[in-house]
Coordinates of C-alpha atoms in Angstrom, one line a residue:
M1380 CA -1.2 -30.9 30.6
T1381 CA -3.9 -29.2 33.0
S1382 CA -1.0 -28.3 35.3
T1383 CA 1.5 -27.2 32.2
I1384 CA -1.5 -24.6 31.0
Q1385 CA -2.1 -23.6 34.8
K1386 CA 1.6 -22.3 35.7
L1387 CA 1.6 -20.8 32.0
R1388 CA -1.4 -18.8 32.8
E1389 CA 0.1 -17.8 36.1
I1390 CA 3.9 -16.5 34.7
L1391 CA 1.3 -14.5 32.4
N1392 CA 0.4 -11.2 33.1
R1393 CA -3.0 -9.9 32.6
R1394 CA -2.0 -8.1 29.4
E1395 CA -0.3 -11.0 28.0
K1396 CA -3.4 -13.7 28.3
K1397 CA -5.4 -10.7 26.6
Q1398 CA -2.7 -11.5 23.7
V1399 CA -3.3 -15.1 23.7
G1400 CA -7.4 -14.7 23.4
I1401 CA -6.7 -12.1 20.1
L1402 CA -4.4 -15.0 18.9
L1403 CA -6.3 -18.3 19.2
V1404 CA -9.1 -16.0 17.6
A1405 CA -6.9 -15.2 14.5
I1406 CA -5.5 -18.8 14.3
F1407 CA -9.4 -19.7 14.2
V1408 CA -9.3 -17.6 11.2
M1409 CA -6.4 -18.9 9.8
A1410 CA -7.9 -22.8 10.8
L1411 CA -11.5 -22.0 8.6
T1412 CA -9.8 -20.1 5.7
Q1413 CA -7.1 -23.1 5.2
V1414 CA -10.1 -25.4 5.0
I1415 CA -12.0 -23.6 2.5
G1416 CA -9.4 -23.5 0.5
V1417 CA -9.4 -26.7 0.4
A1418 CA -12.8 -27.5 -0.2
S1419 CA -13.2 -25.3 -3.1
V1420 CA -10.6 -28.1 -4.5
L1421 CA -13.5 -30.4 -5.4
P1422 CA -16.2 -27.8 -7.2
F1423 CA -13.4 -26.5 -9.5
I1424 CA -12.0 -30.0 -11.0
A1425 CA -15.5 -31.1 -11.1
L1426 CA -16.5 -28.5 -13.6
V1427 CA -13.4 -29.4 -15.5
M1428 CA -13.7 -33.0 -16.0
D1429 CA -18.0 -31.9 -16.4
P1430 CA -18.4 -28.7 -17.9
N1431 CA -22.3 -29.4 -18.0
I1432 CA -22.5 -29.8 -13.8
V1433 CA -23.0 -25.8 -14.1
F1434 CA -26.4 -26.2 -15.5
D1435 CA -26.7 -29.2 -12.9
N1436 CA -25.6 -27.8 -9.7
Q1437 CA -28.3 -25.2 -7.8
Y1438 CA -25.0 -23.3 -6.1
L1439 CA -22.7 -22.8 -9.7
N1440 CA -26.0 -22.0 -11.7
W1441 CA -26.7 -19.8 -9.6
A1442 CA -23.6 -18.2 -10.2
Y1443 CA -23.0 -18.6 -13.2
E1444 CA -26.6 -16.7 -13.7
T1445 CA -26.6 -13.7 -11.4
F1446 CA -23.3 -12.9 -12.7
N1447 CA -24.6 -13.1 -16.8
F1448 CA -22.0 -15.4 -18.2
T1449 CA -22.5 -16.8 -21.4
S1450 CA -19.8 -18.9 -21.8
V1451 CA -19.5 -22.0 -19.8
N1452 CA -15.2 -21.6 -20.7
R1453 CA -15.4 -18.3 -19.2
F1454 CA -17.3 -19.2 -15.9
I1455 CA -15.0 -22.3 -15.7
I1456 CA -12.0 -19.3 -15.6
F1457 CA -13.6 -17.3 -12.9
V1458 CA -14.4 -20.2 -10.8
G1459 CA -10.7 -20.7 -11.4
V1460 CA -9.7 -17.6 -10.4
V1461 CA -12.0 -17.6 -7.3
M1462 CA -10.2 -20.6 -5.9
F1463 CA -6.9 -19.0 -6.5
S1464 CA -8.4 -16.3 -4.6
I1465 CA -9.2 -18.2 -1.6
I1466 CA -5.8 -20.0 -1.8
L1467 CA -4.5 -16.6 -1.7
F1468 CA -6.5 -15.6 0.7
S1469 CA -6.1 -18.1 3.1
N1470 CA -2.1 -18.3 2.7
A1471 CA -2.2 -14.8 3.7
I1472 CA -4.0 -15.2 6.7
S1473 CA -1.7 -17.9 8.1
A1474 CA 1.7 -15.9 7.3
F1475 CA -0.1 -13.0 9.8
A1476 CA -1.2 -15.5 12.0
T1477 CA 2.4 -16.9 12.3
W1478 CA 3.1 -13.6 12.4
L1479 CA 1.2 -12.7 15.2
K1480 CA 2.1 -15.8 16.7
L1481 CA 5.9 -16.0 16.6
R1482 CA 5.8 -12.2 17.9
F1483 CA 4.0 -12.9 20.9
A1484 CA 6.6 -15.6 21.3
W1485 CA 9.8 -13.4 21.4
M1486 CA 7.4 -10.0 23.0
N1487 CA 6.7 -12.7 25.9
N1488 CA 10.4 -14.0 25.9
H1489 CA 11.7 -10.2 26.7
R1490 CA 8.9 -9.7 29.3
L1491 CA 9.7 -13.0 31.2
S1492 CA 13.6 -12.7 31.2
R1493 CA 13.0 -8.8 32.2
R1494 CA 10.4 -9.9 34.7
L1495 CA 12.1 -12.8 36.4
L1496 CA 15.4 -10.7 36.1
E1497 CA 13.0 -7.5 38.4
K1498 CA 11.9 -11.1 40.9
Y1499 CA 15.3 -12.0 41.6
L1500 CA 16.7 -8.3 42.2
A1501 CA 13.7 -7.9 44.4
M1502 CA 14.9 -10.6 47.1
P1503 CA 17.0 -9.7 50.1
Y1504 CA 20.6 -10.5 50.2
A1505 CA 20.6 -13.5 52.4
Y1506 CA 18.5 -15.3 48.9
F1507 CA 21.6 -15.0 47.1
L1508 CA 24.0 -16.3 49.7
N1509 CA 22.1 -20.0 49.0
Q1510 CA 22.3 -19.0 45.4
N1511 CA 24.9 -19.5 42.1
S1512 CA 25.1 -16.4 40.1
S1513 CA 25.6 -18.9 36.9
E1514 CA 22.4 -20.8 37.5
L1515 CA 20.4 -17.1 38.0
S1516 CA 21.8 -15.9 34.5
K1517 CA 21.4 -18.9 33.2
N1518 CA 17.4 -19.0 34.1
V1519 CA 17.1 -15.3 32.9
L1520 CA 19.1 -15.5 29.5
G1521 CA 18.9 -19.3 28.8
E1522 CA 16.2 -21.0 30.5
V1523 CA 13.1 -18.7 29.5
N1524 CA 14.8 -18.2 26.1
H1525 CA 14.0 -21.8 25.7
L1526 CA 10.8 -22.1 27.2
T1527 CA 10.0 -19.6 24.2
T1528 CA 11.7 -21.8 21.6
S1529 CA 11.1 -25.3 22.9
Y1530 CA 7.5 -25.3 24.7
L1531 CA 6.1 -21.9 24.2
I1532 CA 6.3 -21.6 20.4
P1533 CA 5.3 -25.9 19.8
M1534 CA 1.8 -25.3 22.7
L1535 CA 0.9 -22.9 20.0
A1536 CA 2.2 -24.6 16.8
I1537 CA -0.2 -27.4 18.7
I1538 CA -3.3 -25.2 18.8
T1539 CA -2.8 -24.1 15.1
K1540 CA -2.3 -27.3 13.7
G1541 CA -5.1 -28.8 15.8
L1542 CA -7.6 -26.6 14.5
V1543 CA -6.3 -26.9 11.1
V1544 CA -7.3 -30.6 11.4
I1545 CA -10.2 -30.6 13.2
F1546 CA -11.9 -28.4 10.9
M1547 CA -10.3 -30.2 8.1
L1548 CA -11.4 -34.1 9.2
M1549 CA -14.4 -32.7 9.4
M1550 CA -15.4 -31.3 6.0
L1551 CA -14.1 -34.6 4.6
F1552 CA -16.4 -36.6 7.5
L1553 CA -19.3 -34.9 5.2
I1554 CA -17.7 -36.3 2.0
D1555 CA -16.8 -40.0 2.7
I1556 CA -16.5 -40.7 6.8
A1557 CA -15.4 -44.3 6.3
V1558 CA -12.3 -43.4 4.3
T1559 CA -12.1 -40.3 6.7
F1560 CA -12.6 -42.3 9.6
I1561 CA -9.6 -45.3 8.6
A1562 CA -7.1 -42.7 7.7
L1563 CA -7.9 -40.7 11.2
F1564 CA -8.1 -44.6 12.5
V1565 CA -4.8 -45.4 11.5
L1566 CA -2.6 -41.7 11.7
G1567 CA -3.5 -40.5 14.9
G1568 CA -2.9 -43.7 15.9
A1569 CA 0.3 -44.2 15.0
Y1570 CA 1.1 -41.3 16.1
G1571 CA -0.5 -41.2 19.8
A1572 CA 1.3 -45.0 19.9
I1573 CA 4.7 -43.7 19.1
F1574 CA 3.8 -40.7 21.4
W1575 CA 2.7 -42.7 24.6
R1576 CA 5.2 -44.9 24.1
I1577 CA 8.2 -42.3 24.2
N1578 CA 6.3 -39.8 26.7
R1579 CA 8.3 -40.7 30.3
T1580 CA 11.5 -40.9 28.5
L1581 CA 11.1 -37.6 27.4
K1582 CA 9.9 -36.4 29.9
Y1583 CA 13.0 -37.6 31.6
R1584 CA 15.9 -36.5 29.1
G1585 CA 14.7 -33.2 29.5
K1586 CA 15.4 -32.8 33.3
L1587 CA 19.1 -34.4 32.2
R1588 CA 19.3 -31.8 29.4
K1589 CA 18.2 -29.0 31.8
E1590 CA 21.0 -29.9 34.2
A1591 CA 23.7 -30.2 31.4
N1592 CA 22.6 -27.5 30.7
R1593 CA 23.5 -26.2 33.8
Y1594 CA 26.6 -27.3 34.4
R1595 CA 27.9 -25.6 31.1
F1596 CA 27.1 -22.1 32.3
K1597 CA 27.8 -22.9 35.7
T1598 CA 31.7 -24.0 34.2
V1599 CA 32.0 -21.5 31.6
S1600 CA 31.8 -18.5 34.4
E1601 CA 33.7 -20.5 37.1
A1602 CA 36.5 -20.4 34.1
F1603 CA 35.8 -16.9 33.2
G1604 CA 35.2 -15.7 36.6
G1605 CA 38.8 -16.9 38.1
I1606 CA 40.9 -16.5 34.5
K1607 CA 43.8 -15.2 35.9
E1608 CA 43.9 -18.4 38.9
V1609 CA 43.0 -20.2 35.4
K1610 CA 46.0 -19.0 33.6
V1611 CA 48.6 -19.0 36.2
M1612 CA 48.0 -21.8 37.4
N1613 CA 47.5 -23.7 34.1
R1614 CA 43.4 -25.2 35.1
E1615 CA 42.5 -24.3 31.6
P1616 CA 42.1 -28.3 30.3
F1617 CA 40.1 -29.0 33.8
F1618 CA 37.9 -26.3 32.6
L1619 CA 37.9 -27.3 29.4
D1620 CA 36.9 -31.2 30.2
H1621 CA 34.3 -30.3 32.5
Y1622 CA 32.5 -28.6 30.0
S1623 CA 33.1 -30.6 27.1
K1624 CA 31.3 -33.1 28.9
A1625 CA 28.6 -31.4 29.9
S1626 CA 28.1 -29.9 26.3
L1627 CA 28.4 -33.4 24.8
K1628 CA 25.9 -34.8 27.2
Q1629 CA 23.3 -31.7 25.7
A1630 CA 24.4 -32.2 22.0
H1631 CA 23.2 -36.2 22.3
L1632 CA 20.1 -35.4 24.1
M1633 CA 19.2 -32.9 21.3
S1634 CA 19.8 -35.0 19.2
W1635 CA 17.7 -37.9 20.4
N1636 CA 14.9 -35.3 20.4
A1637 CA 15.2 -33.5 17.9
V1638 CA 15.0 -37.2 15.8
V1639 CA 12.6 -38.3 17.8
G1640 CA 10.6 -35.6 16.5
Q1641 CA 11.0 -36.2 12.9
I1642 CA 11.0 -39.9 12.5
P1643 CA 7.6 -40.6 12.3
R1644 CA 6.6 -38.6 9.7
F1645 CA 8.9 -40.9 7.2
A1646 CA 6.7 -43.7 7.2
L1647 CA 4.1 -42.3 7.6
E1648 CA 3.7 -40.0 4.5
A1649 CA 4.8 -43.1 2.5
I1650 CA 1.6 -44.7 4.4
A1651 CA -1.0 -41.7 3.8
F1652 CA -0.2 -40.8 0.5
G1653 CA 0.3 -44.4 -0.4
G1654 CA -3.3 -44.5 1.1
I1655 CA -4.6 -42.1 -1.4
I1656 CA -3.4 -44.2 -4.6
I1657 CA -5.3 -46.9 -2.3
F1658 CA -8.3 -45.1 -2.6
V1659 CA -7.7 -44.2 -5.8
L1660 CA -7.8 -47.0 -7.3
I1661 CA -10.3 -48.7 -5.4
L1662 CA -12.5 -45.9 -6.3
L1663 CA -11.8 -46.5 -10.0
L1664 CA -12.9 -50.0 -9.9
T1665 CA -16.1 -50.1 -8.4
S1666 CA -16.7 -46.6 -10.0
E1667 CA -18.1 -46.7 -13.5
D1668 CA -17.3 -43.4 -14.7
A1669 CA -13.8 -42.2 -14.3
R1670 CA -14.6 -38.2 -14.3
Q1671 CA -16.4 -38.9 -11.1
V1672 CA -13.4 -40.3 -9.4
I1673 CA -10.9 -37.5 -10.1
P1674 CA -12.6 -34.7 -8.5
L1675 CA -12.6 -36.4 -5.0
A1676 CA -9.3 -38.0 -5.3
S1677 CA -8.0 -34.6 -5.8
L1678 CA -10.0 -33.2 -2.5
F1679 CA -8.7 -36.2 -1.2
A1680 CA -5.0 -35.9 -2.3
F1681 CA -5.2 -31.9 -1.3
A1682 CA -6.6 -32.4 2.2
G1683 CA -3.3 -35.2 2.8
Y1684 CA -0.7 -32.6 1.2
R1685 CA -2.6 -30.1 4.2
L1686 CA -3.2 -33.3 7.0
M1687 CA 0.4 -34.2 7.1
P1688 CA 2.7 -31.5 8.1
A1689 CA -0.2 -30.3 10.0
L1690 CA -0.2 -33.6 11.9
Q1691 CA 3.4 -33.7 12.7
E1692 CA 4.2 -30.5 13.7
I1693 CA 1.6 -31.2 16.1
F1694 CA 3.5 -34.4 17.4
T1695 CA 7.0 -32.7 17.2
S1696 CA 5.4 -30.6 19.3
F1697 CA 4.1 -33.0 21.5
T1698 CA 7.5 -34.3 21.9
Q1699 CA 9.2 -30.8 22.5
I1700 CA 7.1 -29.9 25.5
Q1701 CA 7.3 -33.3 27.3
F1702 CA 11.1 -32.7 26.6
N1703 CA 11.4 -29.0 28.3
K1704 CA 9.1 -29.8 30.8
A1705 CA 11.5 -29.2 33.0
V1706 CA 12.1 -25.7 31.9
L1707 CA 8.3 -24.6 32.8
D1708 CA 8.8 -26.2 35.9
R1709 CA 11.8 -24.7 36.8
I1710 CA 10.6 -21.3 35.4
Y1711 CA 7.5 -21.6 37.5
E1712 CA 9.2 -22.7 40.7
D1713 CA 11.5 -19.5 40.8
F1714 CA 8.2 -17.0 39.3
I1715 CA 6.2 -18.7 42.9
R1716 CA 9.0 -18.7 44.9
V1717 CA 10.8 -15.4 44.9
E1718 CA 6.9 -13.6 44.0
K1719 CA 6.7 -14.9 48.3
G1720 CA 10.4 -13.8 49.1
A1721 CA 10.4 -10.7 47.4
I1722 CA 11.0 -7.4 49.1
K1723 CA 8.3 -5.6 49.7
D1724 CA 10.1 -2.2 49.7
T1725 CA 12.1 -2.7 46.3
Y1726 CA 12.7 1.2 44.4
T1727 CA 12.9 0.2 40.8
K1728 CA 11.9 3.9 39.8
E1729 CA 15.0 6.4 39.2
E1730 CA 13.8 8.5 42.1
L1731 CA 14.5 6.8 45.7
P1732 CA 13.2 8.1 48.8
A1733 CA 15.0 10.5 51.1
A1734 CA 17.8 9.4 54.1
L1735 CA 16.7 8.8 56.7
P1736 CA 18.0 11.1 59.1
F1737 CA 21.1 10.2 61.4
N1738 CA 22.5 12.8 64.3
H1739 CA 23.5 10.6 66.8
Y1740 CA 24.1 7.2 67.0
I1741 CA 24.1 3.1 65.5
E1742 CA 23.3 0.8 68.1
L1743 CA 23.3 -2.9 68.0
E1744 CA 21.2 -4.3 70.4
N1745 CA 21.0 -8.1 71.3
I1746 CA 22.3 -9.1 67.5
T1747 CA 22.1 -12.9 67.0
Y1748 CA 22.7 -14.7 63.7
N1749 CA 23.1 -17.9 61.6
Y1750 CA 23.2 -18.0 57.5
P1751 CA 20.3 -20.1 56.2
N1752 CA 20.5 -23.7 56.0
T1753 CA 23.2 -23.8 59.5
N1754 CA 22.1 -23.8 63.1
I1755 CA 25.1 -22.5 64.4
N1756 CA 25.0 -18.5 65.5
V1757 CA 27.7 -16.9 63.5
I1758 CA 27.0 -14.0 65.7
N1759 CA 25.5 -14.1 69.0
D1760 CA 23.8 -12.0 71.5
I1761 CA 26.1 -8.7 70.0
N1762 CA 26.0 -5.2 71.7
L1763 CA 27.1 -2.2 70.5
I1764 CA 26.8 1.4 70.0
I1765 CA 28.9 3.2 67.4
K1766 CA 28.4 7.8 67.9
R1767 CA 28.5 9.3 65.0
H1768 CA 31.5 10.9 64.2
T1769 CA 33.5 8.3 65.0
S1770 CA 35.7 5.7 63.7
V1771 CA 35.6 1.2 64.8
A1772 CA 37.5 -1.4 63.5
F1773 CA 35.9 -4.6 63.9
V1774 CA 39.2 -7.0 64.8
G1775 CA 38.9 -10.9 64.9
A1776 CA 40.1 -14.3 63.2
T1777 CA 38.4 -15.8 60.3
G1778 CA 35.2 -17.0 60.9
A1779 CA 34.4 -14.4 64.0
G1780 CA 31.5 -12.5 61.8
K1781 CA 33.4 -9.2 60.7
T1782 CA 31.7 -8.9 57.7
T1783 CA 28.7 -10.9 59.0
L1784 CA 28.0 -7.8 61.6
V1785 CA 29.1 -5.5 58.9
D1786 CA 26.3 -6.8 56.4
I1787 CA 23.9 -6.4 59.0
I1788 CA 24.5 -2.2 60.2
L1789 CA 24.8 -2.1 56.2
G1790 CA 20.7 -3.3 55.9
L1791 CA 21.8 -7.0 53.8
L1792 CA 21.7 -9.1 56.3
P1793 CA 18.4 -8.9 59.1
P1794 CA 19.3 -10.7 62.3
Q1795 CA 17.0 -13.2 63.7
K1796 CA 17.2 -11.8 66.9
G1797 CA 18.0 -8.4 68.0
K1798 CA 17.7 -4.6 66.6
L1799 CA 19.2 -2.6 64.6
L1800 CA 18.7 0.8 65.4
V1801 CA 19.7 4.3 64.1
D1802 CA 18.8 7.0 66.4
G1803 CA 16.7 4.7 68.1
I1804 CA 14.5 4.4 65.1
P1805 CA 14.3 0.1 64.4
I1806 CA 15.7 -0.9 60.7
D1807 CA 13.6 -3.3 59.0
S1808 CA 11.9 -4.1 55.8
T1809 CA 10.2 -0.6 55.6
N1810 CA 12.9 1.7 56.1
T1811 CA 16.0 -0.3 54.7
I1812 CA 16.5 1.8 51.8
K1813 CA 16.1 4.8 53.3
W1814 CA 19.2 4.1 55.5
Q1815 CA 21.4 2.2 53.2
R1816 CA 21.1 5.8 51.5
N1817 CA 23.6 7.3 54.2
I1818 CA 26.3 4.5 53.6
G1819 CA 29.0 4.7 51.8
Y1820 CA 30.7 0.7 51.2
V1821 CA 33.5 0.2 49.8
P1822 CA 33.6 -3.8 50.1
Q1823 CA 36.8 -6.4 49.8
H1824 CA 36.9 -7.2 46.0
I1825 CA 35.0 -4.7 43.8
Y1826 CA 33.2 -5.6 41.1
L1827 CA 34.0 -3.2 38.0
S1828 CA 31.8 -3.6 34.7
D1829 CA 33.2 -3.6 31.3
D1830 CA 32.3 0.0 31.4
T1831 CA 34.2 3.6 31.3
A1832 CA 35.8 4.8 34.6
A1833 CA 32.7 7.2 34.8
C1834 CA 29.9 4.7 34.7
N1835 CA 32.3 2.5 37.1
I1836 CA 32.2 5.1 39.9
A1837 CA 28.7 6.3 39.2
F1838 CA 27.5 2.6 39.4
G1839 CA 24.0 1.8 38.3
V1840 CA 23.4 5.8 37.3
P1841 CA 22.4 6.7 33.5
E1842 CA 25.3 8.4 31.8
A1843 CA 23.3 11.2 30.5
K1844 CA 22.6 11.7 34.1
I1845 CA 26.7 11.3 35.6
N1846 CA 26.9 14.6 38.2
W1847 CA 30.4 15.3 37.0
P1848 CA 31.6 17.2 39.7
A1849 CA 30.3 15.3 42.1
L1850 CA 31.8 12.6 40.7
E1851 CA 35.4 14.0 39.9
E1852 CA 35.4 14.8 43.5
A1853 CA 35.2 11.6 44.6
A1854 CA 37.7 10.5 42.9
K1855 CA 40.2 13.5 44.1
V1856 CA 39.5 12.0 47.7
A1857 CA 40.3 8.6 46.7
N1858 CA 43.6 9.9 44.7
I1859 CA 42.1 8.5 41.3
H1860 CA 41.5 11.6 39.4
D1861 CA 45.2 12.5 38.4
F1862 CA 45.6 9.2 36.8
I1863 CA 42.6 9.2 34.8
V1864 CA 43.1 12.0 33.3
R1865 CA 46.9 11.7 32.8
E1866 CA 47.3 8.0 32.0
L1867 CA 44.2 6.7 30.9
P1868 CA 44.1 7.3 26.6
K1869 CA 40.3 8.6 27.1
G1870 CA 39.8 9.4 30.6
Y1871 CA 37.1 9.2 31.9
D1872 CA 35.6 7.5 29.5
T1873 CA 38.1 5.1 29.1
L1874 CA 37.1 1.1 29.4
V1875 CA 38.5 -0.5 32.0
G1876 CA 37.7 -4.0 30.9
E1877 CA 35.1 -7.1 32.5
R1878 CA 36.7 -7.0 36.3
G1879 CA 38.3 -3.8 36.1
I1880 CA 40.8 -6.5 34.4
R1881 CA 43.4 -3.3 32.8
L1882 CA 43.1 -1.6 36.3
S1883 CA 45.9 -2.7 38.9
G1884 CA 44.6 -4.4 42.0
G1885 CA 44.6 -0.4 44.0
Q1886 CA 43.6 1.5 41.1
R1887 CA 40.6 -0.8 41.3
Q1888 CA 39.8 -0.3 45.0
R1889 CA 40.2 3.6 44.1
I1890 CA 37.8 3.1 41.9
G1891 CA 35.6 1.3 44.7
I1892 CA 36.2 3.9 47.1
A1893 CA 35.5 7.0 44.4
R1894 CA 32.1 4.8 44.4
A1895 CA 31.6 4.7 47.5
L1896 CA 31.7 8.7 47.8
A1897 CA 30.0 10.0 44.2
G1898 CA 26.9 9.7 46.1
G1899 CA 27.2 11.7 49.0
P1900 CA 26.7 9.7 51.6
E1901 CA 26.5 11.0 55.6

């Protein structure tokens, strides 16, 4: 549990830690008011059973005299209204604390997913060469959400219900220490023994669930990403079968976890309320006046009514936390690992720096590069000068390093040896973005988002800030303007579909050329 709390502390920022503090105060007040609500039952029931107690009890007598009551019945009604008001107030505080707890959890879900995406985007291009995009998408969209619903909320529930249980037991210990100790030993011991027995299995199956979920995302991403090949080659059964196996495995694991968390409740509720009946019978047999038994029995019954759901929720939350510990470990791992590898000069603001001056030449000096986790150099000791206003083609067999060389010139891959220089200035992490401001890039495979033709040409620029004259001029140079305005039903506002599925390969390529030109690269 210590390592868990430490990991959560490192994931949360300062503002979120302050919110946790406020939340804990609200939870403390909620637990206290719930116990006061339960404790108020005892004097009220005792007063109803024996109205003359108002004259014997110094506190009741003080209230009776202070508020100038002349009738015991009216005083009983007053006490009943006060007790009911306390319970209403207690429930209102509980509702507020619950709202605060859930709002914190879901707002935290938003902030964590955004921060994780921000950290991924800050990583250098080389990082993504060893990552599966479906895995990263799953972490941002799926696992952070799972961390919230199945880890963070259960942890808050443990704190909430734990305080309720502690305060309730303190009150019951003051009233009858023997009975309270027996109840704590039976119920707490039973829940503890069950949890100890299944703890290791929960962790193991939680890891299996995470892997099954990863495979689900991967299969769906691959099926939809290669839908043309899937349809042409009739491979639908293959992907459906792979998805079904992973999805069924996850369903079994999730249902197992849900059942394990709920099953003990049925047996222990029977034990708890059966114990209250036995307790009442013992009191009746040992007491000379039955009226003395009813208030105490009512208090323990009402306390049991509050305690059992709290104990059950604590147990269920513990099972969820252990089952989903692998999720916290993965998110924490990515936060820390990505934090260390992030590019320090990544610009998250809309205003990018001015372009690096480029007047004479690009030079590759003794460039050597090998991809991560390999020992073979793709490029070995390359020396090259490309003068401004010249065209250069890299020609060679597949795997000769043409694309790698271009990626180095683009500033996407830093060489292991050698330098990339622009007009004699070395390009490194401090000025890569400034250099890239000069570049227009048309890749082999054009990525188009499920957006309008205009937004795909502007790519990453908010629609309200699109420079329309520059965009249309780029489309004309790329020879796609006439097609957009004449053939597309809504012109530049026409949706092109995911990955440009509604366009031909040549049209997608021309939109890619227009995109490269739209920013006015050098």
